[in-house]
Coordinates of C-alpha atoms in Angstrom, one line a residue:
M713 CA 60.5 90.3 -80.4
K714 CA 62.9 92.7 -79.0
D715 CA 63.0 93.8 -75.5
V716 CA 59.9 95.0 -74.5
T717 CA 58.5 98.6 -74.1
V718 CA 55.0 99.3 -72.9
A719 CA 54.2 101.2 -76.2
S720 CA 55.2 98.3 -78.5
H721 CA 53.5 95.5 -76.3
G722 CA 50.2 97.1 -75.4
L723 CA 47.0 95.2 -76.3
T724 CA 43.7 97.1 -77.2
A725 CA 40.5 95.8 -76.0
A726 CA 38.1 94.4 -78.7
A727 CA 34.9 96.2 -79.3
D728 CA 32.9 93.0 -78.3
A729 CA 34.5 93.2 -74.6
T730 CA 33.4 96.4 -73.3
G731 CA 32.4 95.0 -69.9
K732 CA 28.9 93.6 -70.6
P733 CA 29.0 90.1 -69.0
G734 CA 26.8 88.5 -71.9
A735 CA 28.7 90.1 -74.5
A736 CA 32.0 89.0 -73.1
M737 CA 31.1 85.5 -72.4
R738 CA 29.9 84.6 -75.7
P739 CA 33.4 84.8 -77.7
I740 CA 34.9 83.1 -74.5
I741 CA 32.6 80.1 -74.9
Q742 CA 33.1 80.1 -78.6
V743 CA 36.9 80.1 -78.5
V744 CA 37.6 77.6 -75.6
A745 CA 35.2 75.1 -76.7
G746 CA 37.6 73.7 -79.3
N747 CA 40.5 73.8 -76.7
A748 CA 38.1 71.8 -74.5
L749 CA 37.9 69.1 -77.1
E750 CA 41.6 69.0 -77.6
I751 CA 42.3 68.4 -74.0
Y752 CA 39.4 66.0 -73.5
D753 CA 41.2 63.8 -76.1
F754 CA 44.6 64.2 -74.4
M755 CA 42.9 63.1 -71.1
I756 CA 41.3 60.1 -72.4
Y757 CA 44.5 59.0 -74.1
G758 CA 46.2 59.2 -70.6
Y759 CA 43.3 57.6 -68.6
Y760 CA 43.3 54.8 -71.0
A761 CA 47.1 54.4 -71.7
R762 CA 47.2 50.9 -70.3
Y763 CA 44.3 49.6 -72.7
I764 CA 45.7 51.5 -75.5
A765 CA 49.2 50.1 -74.8
Q766 CA 47.9 46.5 -75.0
T767 CA 45.8 47.3 -78.2
Y768 CA 48.5 48.9 -80.3
F769 CA 51.8 48.2 -78.5
P770 CA 51.3 44.6 -77.2
S771 CA 54.3 43.2 -75.3
D772 CA 54.9 40.4 -72.8
S773 CA 56.1 43.1 -70.4
E774 CA 53.3 45.3 -69.1
Y775 CA 55.9 48.2 -68.2
V776 CA 57.4 48.1 -71.8
S777 CA 53.9 48.2 -73.4
L778 CA 53.0 51.1 -71.2
M779 CA 56.1 53.1 -71.8
M780 CA 55.6 52.8 -75.6
S781 CA 52.0 54.0 -75.2
L782 CA 53.2 57.0 -73.1
M783 CA 56.2 57.7 -75.4
T784 CA 53.6 57.9 -78.4
F785 CA 51.8 60.4 -76.2
A786 CA 55.0 62.4 -75.7
F787 CA 55.8 62.3 -79.4
G788 CA 52.7 64.1 -80.0
F789 CA 54.0 66.9 -78.0
L790 CA 57.2 67.0 -80.1
A791 CA 55.2 68.2 -83.0
R792 CA 53.9 71.1 -81.1
P793 CA 56.8 73.7 -81.6
I794 CA 56.5 73.0 -85.4
G795 CA 52.8 73.5 -85.2
A796 CA 53.3 76.6 -83.2
I797 CA 55.6 78.3 -85.9
V798 CA 53.7 77.0 -89.0
L799 CA 50.0 77.5 -87.9
G800 CA 51.1 80.3 -85.6
A801 CA 52.6 82.2 -88.6
Y802 CA 49.4 81.5 -90.5
T803 CA 47.4 82.9 -87.6
D804 CA 49.6 86.1 -87.2
R805 CA 49.0 86.7 -91.1
H806 CA 45.6 85.5 -91.7
G807 CA 43.8 86.3 -88.5
R808 CA 43.1 84.7 -85.2
R809 CA 39.6 83.3 -86.2
N810 CA 40.9 81.5 -89.3
G811 CA 43.9 80.1 -87.4
L812 CA 41.7 78.6 -84.8
I813 CA 39.4 77.0 -87.3
L814 CA 42.3 75.6 -89.2
A815 CA 43.7 74.2 -85.8
L816 CA 40.4 72.6 -85.1
S817 CA 40.3 70.9 -88.5
L818 CA 43.7 69.2 -88.1
M819 CA 42.9 68.2 -84.3
S820 CA 39.7 66.5 -85.5
L821 CA 41.6 64.4 -87.9
G822 CA 43.9 63.4 -85.2
I823 CA 41.2 62.5 -82.8
I824 CA 39.4 60.3 -85.4
S825 CA 42.6 58.4 -86.5
V826 CA 43.2 57.2 -82.9
A827 CA 39.5 56.6 -82.0
C828 CA 38.9 54.3 -85.2
T829 CA 42.3 52.6 -85.9
P830 CA 42.0 48.8 -85.6
S831 CA 44.2 46.8 -83.2
Y832 CA 47.8 45.5 -83.9
R833 CA 46.4 42.1 -84.1
S834 CA 44.0 43.1 -86.9
I835 CA 46.3 45.1 -89.3
G836 CA 49.8 44.6 -87.7
L837 CA 52.4 47.2 -87.7
A838 CA 50.3 49.8 -89.5
A839 CA 48.0 50.1 -86.5
P840 CA 50.9 51.7 -84.0
V841 CA 52.1 53.8 -87.1
I842 CA 48.6 55.2 -87.8
V843 CA 48.3 56.0 -84.0
L844 CA 51.5 57.7 -84.0
L845 CA 50.7 59.9 -86.9
G846 CA 47.4 60.8 -85.4
R847 CA 49.1 61.9 -82.4
L848 CA 51.7 63.8 -84.4
L849 CA 48.9 65.5 -86.3
Q850 CA 47.0 66.3 -83.1
G851 CA 50.3 67.7 -81.6
F852 CA 50.7 69.8 -84.5
S853 CA 47.4 71.4 -84.3
A854 CA 47.7 71.8 -80.5
G855 CA 50.9 73.7 -81.0
A856 CA 49.0 76.8 -82.3
E857 CA 45.6 75.9 -80.9
L858 CA 46.5 76.7 -77.1
G859 CA 48.5 79.7 -78.2
G860 CA 45.6 81.0 -80.7
V861 CA 43.0 80.5 -77.7
V862 CA 44.9 82.6 -75.1
V863 CA 45.9 85.3 -77.7
Y864 CA 42.3 85.7 -78.8
L865 CA 41.1 85.9 -75.3
A866 CA 43.9 88.4 -74.4
E867 CA 43.0 90.6 -77.4
I868 CA 39.3 90.9 -76.5
A869 CA 40.0 91.5 -72.8
P870 CA 39.9 94.9 -71.1
P871 CA 43.5 95.6 -69.7
K872 CA 42.5 95.3 -66.1
R873 CA 40.7 91.9 -66.7
R874 CA 43.1 90.1 -68.9
A875 CA 43.9 87.4 -66.4
F876 CA 40.4 86.8 -66.0
F877 CA 39.6 86.4 -69.6
T878 CA 42.8 84.2 -70.3
C879 CA 42.2 81.8 -67.5
W880 CA 39.1 80.4 -69.2
Q881 CA 41.6 78.6 -71.5
A882 CA 42.7 76.5 -68.5
G883 CA 39.2 76.6 -67.3
S884 CA 38.0 74.8 -70.5
Q885 CA 40.7 72.1 -69.8
Q886 CA 39.0 71.4 -66.5
L887 CA 35.7 70.9 -68.0
S888 CA 37.5 68.3 -70.2
V889 CA 39.1 66.6 -67.0
M890 CA 35.5 66.5 -65.5
A891 CA 33.9 65.1 -68.5
A892 CA 36.4 62.4 -69.1
S893 CA 36.3 61.5 -65.5
L894 CA 32.5 61.2 -65.5
V895 CA 32.5 59.1 -68.7
G896 CA 35.4 56.7 -67.2
L897 CA 33.4 56.3 -64.1
V898 CA 30.3 55.2 -66.0
L899 CA 32.0 52.9 -68.2
L900 CA 33.9 51.3 -65.2
Y901 CA 30.4 50.4 -63.8
L902 CA 28.8 49.3 -66.9
L903 CA 31.4 47.4 -68.8
A904 CA 33.2 44.2 -67.6
P905 CA 37.0 44.7 -67.4
H906 CA 37.6 42.5 -70.5
E907 CA 34.9 44.5 -72.5
L908 CA 36.7 47.7 -71.3
H909 CA 40.1 46.3 -72.4
A910 CA 38.8 45.1 -75.8
W911 CA 36.7 48.0 -77.0
G912 CA 35.2 50.1 -74.1
W913 CA 38.2 52.5 -74.1
R914 CA 37.1 53.6 -77.7
I915 CA 33.9 54.9 -76.5
P916 CA 35.1 58.1 -74.8
L917 CA 37.0 59.0 -78.0
L918 CA 34.1 58.4 -80.2
L919 CA 31.9 60.7 -78.2
G920 CA 34.7 63.1 -78.7
C921 CA 34.3 62.7 -82.4
A922 CA 30.8 63.1 -82.0
V923 CA 30.8 66.7 -80.8
I924 CA 33.3 67.8 -83.6
P925 CA 30.5 69.4 -85.8
V926 CA 29.3 71.3 -82.7
M927 CA 32.9 72.8 -82.1
F928 CA 32.8 73.9 -85.9
W929 CA 29.6 75.5 -85.6
L930 CA 30.6 77.5 -82.6
R931 CA 33.9 78.8 -84.2
S932 CA 32.4 79.5 -87.6
S933 CA 30.6 82.5 -86.2
L934 CA 33.7 83.7 -84.2
A935 CA 34.3 87.4 -84.9
E936 CA 38.0 88.6 -85.6
T937 CA 39.6 90.6 -82.7
S938 CA 39.9 94.2 -83.3
V939 CA 43.6 94.1 -82.6
F940 CA 44.2 92.1 -85.6
A941 CA 41.8 93.9 -87.7
A942 CA 43.4 97.2 -86.9
K943 CA 46.8 95.8 -88.2
K944 CA 48.0 98.0 -91.3
K945 CA 50.2 95.2 -92.2
T946 CA 50.6 91.5 -91.7
P947 CA 54.2 90.0 -91.1
T948 CA 55.6 87.6 -93.5
V949 CA 56.8 84.1 -92.3
G950 CA 60.3 85.5 -92.6
D951 CA 59.5 88.5 -90.4
I952 CA 57.9 86.0 -87.7
C953 CA 60.9 83.7 -87.7
T954 CA 63.4 86.6 -87.5
S955 CA 61.2 88.2 -84.5
L956 CA 61.3 84.7 -82.7
V957 CA 65.2 84.4 -83.2
S958 CA 65.8 88.0 -82.1
G959 CA 63.5 87.6 -79.1
W960 CA 65.1 84.4 -77.8
R961 CA 65.4 86.0 -74.3
T962 CA 61.7 86.6 -74.3
I963 CA 61.1 83.1 -75.6
A964 CA 63.3 81.4 -73.0
L965 CA 61.7 83.4 -70.2
C966 CA 58.3 82.4 -71.3
M967 CA 59.3 78.7 -71.4
G968 CA 60.5 78.9 -68.0
M969 CA 57.2 80.2 -66.7
V970 CA 55.5 77.4 -68.6
A971 CA 57.4 74.5 -66.7
L972 CA 55.4 74.6 -63.5
A973 CA 52.1 74.9 -65.3
T974 CA 52.6 72.1 -68.0
V975 CA 54.2 69.6 -65.6
T976 CA 51.7 69.8 -62.5
S977 CA 48.8 69.8 -65.2
Q978 CA 50.2 66.5 -66.7
T979 CA 50.8 65.1 -63.1
I980 CA 47.4 65.8 -61.7
T981 CA 45.4 64.7 -64.9
T982 CA 47.1 62.5 -67.6
Y983 CA 49.6 60.6 -65.2
A984 CA 47.0 60.3 -62.4
P985 CA 45.4 57.1 -63.5
T986 CA 48.7 55.4 -63.9
F987 CA 49.9 56.9 -60.6
I988 CA 46.6 55.5 -58.8
K989 CA 47.2 52.1 -60.2
S990 CA 50.9 51.9 -58.8
L991 CA 49.6 53.2 -55.3
N992 CA 46.8 50.3 -55.7
L993 CA 43.9 52.6 -54.9
G994 CA 41.3 51.4 -57.2
E995 CA 40.1 53.1 -60.6
S996 CA 36.7 54.2 -59.3
A997 CA 38.2 56.4 -56.5
G998 CA 40.6 57.7 -58.9
F999 CA 38.0 58.9 -61.3
I1000 CA 36.0 60.4 -58.6
I1001 CA 39.1 62.2 -57.2
L1002 CA 40.0 63.5 -60.7
F1003 CA 36.5 64.9 -61.2
F1004 CA 36.6 66.9 -58.0
G1005 CA 40.3 67.8 -58.7
G1006 CA 39.2 69.4 -62.1
L1007 CA 36.2 71.1 -60.3
S1008 CA 38.5 72.8 -57.7
V1009 CA 40.6 74.1 -60.5
L1010 CA 37.5 75.5 -62.3
I1011 CA 36.4 77.1 -59.1
C1012 CA 39.9 78.6 -58.1
L1013 CA 41.0 79.7 -61.6
P1014 CA 38.6 82.8 -61.9
I1015 CA 39.1 83.6 -58.1
M1016 CA 43.0 83.6 -58.6
A1017 CA 42.8 85.3 -61.8
V1018 CA 41.0 88.3 -60.1
V1019 CA 43.8 88.5 -57.6
A1020 CA 46.2 88.3 -60.5
D1021 CA 44.5 91.3 -62.1
R1022 CA 44.9 93.3 -59.0
F1023 CA 48.4 92.4 -57.8
N1024 CA 51.7 92.5 -59.5
R1025 CA 52.1 89.3 -61.7
R1026 CA 55.7 88.7 -60.6
T1027 CA 54.9 88.6 -56.8
V1028 CA 52.1 85.9 -57.2
L1029 CA 54.3 83.8 -59.6
I1030 CA 57.1 83.9 -56.9
V1031 CA 54.9 83.0 -54.0
V1032 CA 53.1 80.1 -55.8
T1033 CA 56.3 78.5 -57.2
L1034 CA 57.9 78.5 -53.8
L1035 CA 54.8 77.0 -52.4
A1036 CA 55.0 74.3 -55.1
G1037 CA 58.7 73.7 -54.7
L1038 CA 58.7 73.2 -50.9
S1039 CA 55.6 71.1 -50.8
A1040 CA 56.1 68.8 -53.6
Y1041 CA 58.6 66.1 -52.2
P1042 CA 57.2 66.2 -48.4
M1043 CA 53.6 65.6 -49.8
M1044 CA 54.6 62.9 -52.3
S1045 CA 56.6 61.1 -49.5
W1046 CA 53.6 61.3 -47.1
L1047 CA 51.2 59.8 -49.8
A1048 CA 53.9 57.0 -50.8
A1049 CA 54.7 56.0 -47.3
Q1050 CA 51.1 54.7 -46.6
P1051 CA 48.9 55.3 -49.7
T1052 CA 45.2 55.9 -49.0
V1053 CA 42.2 57.4 -51.0
F1054 CA 42.1 60.3 -48.4
K1055 CA 45.9 61.0 -48.8
F1056 CA 45.6 61.0 -52.7
A1057 CA 42.6 63.3 -52.6
V1058 CA 44.5 65.8 -50.3
V1059 CA 47.7 65.6 -52.7
E1060 CA 45.4 66.0 -55.9
L1061 CA 43.5 69.0 -54.4
W1062 CA 46.5 70.6 -53.1
F1063 CA 48.3 70.5 -56.6
S1064 CA 45.0 71.4 -58.3
F1065 CA 45.2 74.6 -56.2
I1066 CA 48.8 75.1 -57.2
Y1067 CA 48.0 74.7 -61.0
A1068 CA 44.9 77.2 -60.6
A1069 CA 46.9 79.7 -58.7
Y1070 CA 49.9 79.7 -61.1
S1071 CA 48.3 79.4 -64.6
S1072 CA 45.8 82.0 -63.8
V1073 CA 48.9 84.6 -63.5
Q1074 CA 51.3 82.9 -65.8
V1075 CA 49.2 82.8 -69.0
A1076 CA 48.4 86.6 -68.7
A1077 CA 52.0 87.4 -68.0
M1078 CA 53.3 85.6 -70.9
V1079 CA 51.1 87.0 -73.4
E1080 CA 51.9 90.5 -72.2
L1081 CA 55.7 89.9 -73.0
V1082 CA 55.1 88.9 -76.7
P1083 CA 54.7 91.7 -79.3
P1084 CA 51.5 91.7 -81.4
S1085 CA 53.4 91.2 -84.8
A1086 CA 54.2 87.6 -83.7
R1087 CA 51.9 87.3 -80.8
T1088 CA 50.4 83.8 -81.5
S1089 CA 53.4 82.2 -82.9
G1090 CA 55.7 83.7 -80.3
Y1091 CA 53.4 82.6 -77.3
A1092 CA 52.6 79.4 -78.9
F1093 CA 56.3 78.4 -79.6
A1094 CA 57.3 79.1 -76.1
Q1095 CA 54.4 77.2 -74.8
A1096 CA 54.7 74.3 -77.2
V1097 CA 58.6 73.9 -76.6
A1098 CA 58.1 73.8 -72.8
A1099 CA 55.1 71.5 -73.2
A1100 CA 56.9 69.2 -75.6
V1101 CA 60.3 68.9 -73.5
L1102 CA 58.6 69.0 -70.0
G1103 CA 54.9 68.3 -70.1
G1104 CA 54.6 65.8 -72.8
F1105 CA 57.3 63.4 -71.3
T1106 CA 56.0 63.9 -67.7
P1107 CA 54.0 60.7 -67.7
A1108 CA 56.9 58.6 -69.2
I1109 CA 59.4 60.4 -67.0
L1110 CA 57.3 59.8 -63.8
T1111 CA 56.6 56.2 -64.7
W1112 CA 60.5 55.7 -65.3
L1113 CA 61.4 57.5 -62.2
T1114 CA 58.9 55.5 -59.9
H1115 CA 60.1 52.1 -61.7
T1116 CA 63.8 52.9 -61.5
F1117 CA 63.9 54.1 -58.0
H1118 CA 61.0 51.9 -56.6
S1119 CA 59.5 55.0 -55.0
N1120 CA 56.3 56.9 -55.8
A1121 CA 57.8 59.8 -53.8
M1122 CA 60.0 60.5 -57.0
V1123 CA 56.9 62.3 -58.5
G1124 CA 57.6 65.1 -55.9
V1125 CA 61.1 65.4 -57.2
W1126 CA 60.1 66.1 -60.7
L1127 CA 57.5 68.6 -59.6
A1128 CA 60.1 70.4 -57.4
V1129 CA 62.7 70.6 -60.2
N1130 CA 60.1 72.3 -62.6
A1131 CA 58.9 74.5 -59.8
A1132 CA 62.6 75.6 -59.4
I1133 CA 62.6 76.4 -63.3
S1134 CA 59.7 78.5 -63.0
L1135 CA 60.8 80.3 -59.9
I1136 CA 64.1 81.4 -61.9
A1137 CA 61.8 82.7 -64.6
A1138 CA 59.6 84.5 -62.2
L1139 CA 62.5 86.1 -60.5
A1140 CA 64.0 87.1 -63.9
L1141 CA 60.9 89.3 -64.7
G1142 CA 61.2 93.0 -64.0
Q1143 CA 58.8 94.0 -61.1
K1144 CA 58.1 97.4 -62.4
E1145 CA 57.9 96.3 -66.0
T1146 CA 55.3 93.7 -65.2
A1147 CA 53.3 96.1 -63.2
T1148 CA 53.2 98.5 -66.4
R1149 CA 52.4 95.9 -68.7
Q1150 CA 49.6 94.6 -66.7
S1151 CA 47.7 97.8 -66.9
A1152 CA 48.8 98.6 -70.5
Q1153 CA 46.6 97.9 -73.6
L1154 CA 47.7 95.3 -76.2
Q1155 CA 48.1 96.9 -79.7

């Protein structure tokens, strides 16, 4: 992954993305469906972290129990970099389609293990161990799943619509947020608190298990990208690892670009139910706000992606990171001073917009930095490391910050820190270089 030249980093558009809306949307739906299931499960785990904590990590202290549950969630993210290298290398050698199917298979095992494991009271220490292994397996698969989806979408996209195509990876996540919120709201009204605590939280996970066959059916007919099919030589695992090491500057730059997206996403989705509880605003209001937050991101993403395809990536990234960094602490302080449902909705919708505006540009800019020989492993590794170090630990970090400093406004400090990291990465991008790559073909 040597310093990039346009010739070595161009992406050719696939034959199946010639501009016909129907032809373009079919592979997009096929490839993002599995990603939606992956994120749905992560959302459910975050939404019901308090119930999962008492089921698998019982303790006299609710705070300790919750932290153990959230740390288990975070450990799943630690497996992502390993999955990015192992499964990413498999995808770069054996094809985008084969890699996506393998990732879906491992992800399915992870979801089933968490949904069906008996409680600590039933099987003792084996329960948290199985849950931890399930999260690690799912994190391992997610390490390549997210990168594989983005790379596939980028390689079937026409050069001047790359941000629009790749934005649907994040768009599928919002469908997951909305689905998880609706299921949570329905269960809140149908089940008594003790029923939800005892077994009701498993229902959303079991619903996710039920649609796994549909996901396999969708991906089984997925066509290979023309970019991979045109390769005359596939790299060895050694070649890919060498490329990752030699391209450490590109990897570091991509990791910095991921910071704001992954932390903002985890804050407004996974951590939100815990945040709502600490603000004493009520679970039902939280699920409703989360649904509309996901809907607002789903609407904003394609709009901002069109903007990203018309303007220089670097400029948009700088503007959005500045907005995020300057607004994070003041808005969280405003919310924490006198929490209301209205204030929470304003904050949630604002950072939903920040996430949509940023990720629609960031994803396309990242994939344009990585050369085709190690595109899946390179993109996935940068994404996975940043998600593991920053995003995965965000719910635990925010819980610790608010508990230690006795202030919910500390959520804004963590957001501002990561906005600063992404701002530095955006400033490090060469303006002329990003403009040239934006219109180049990926080959």
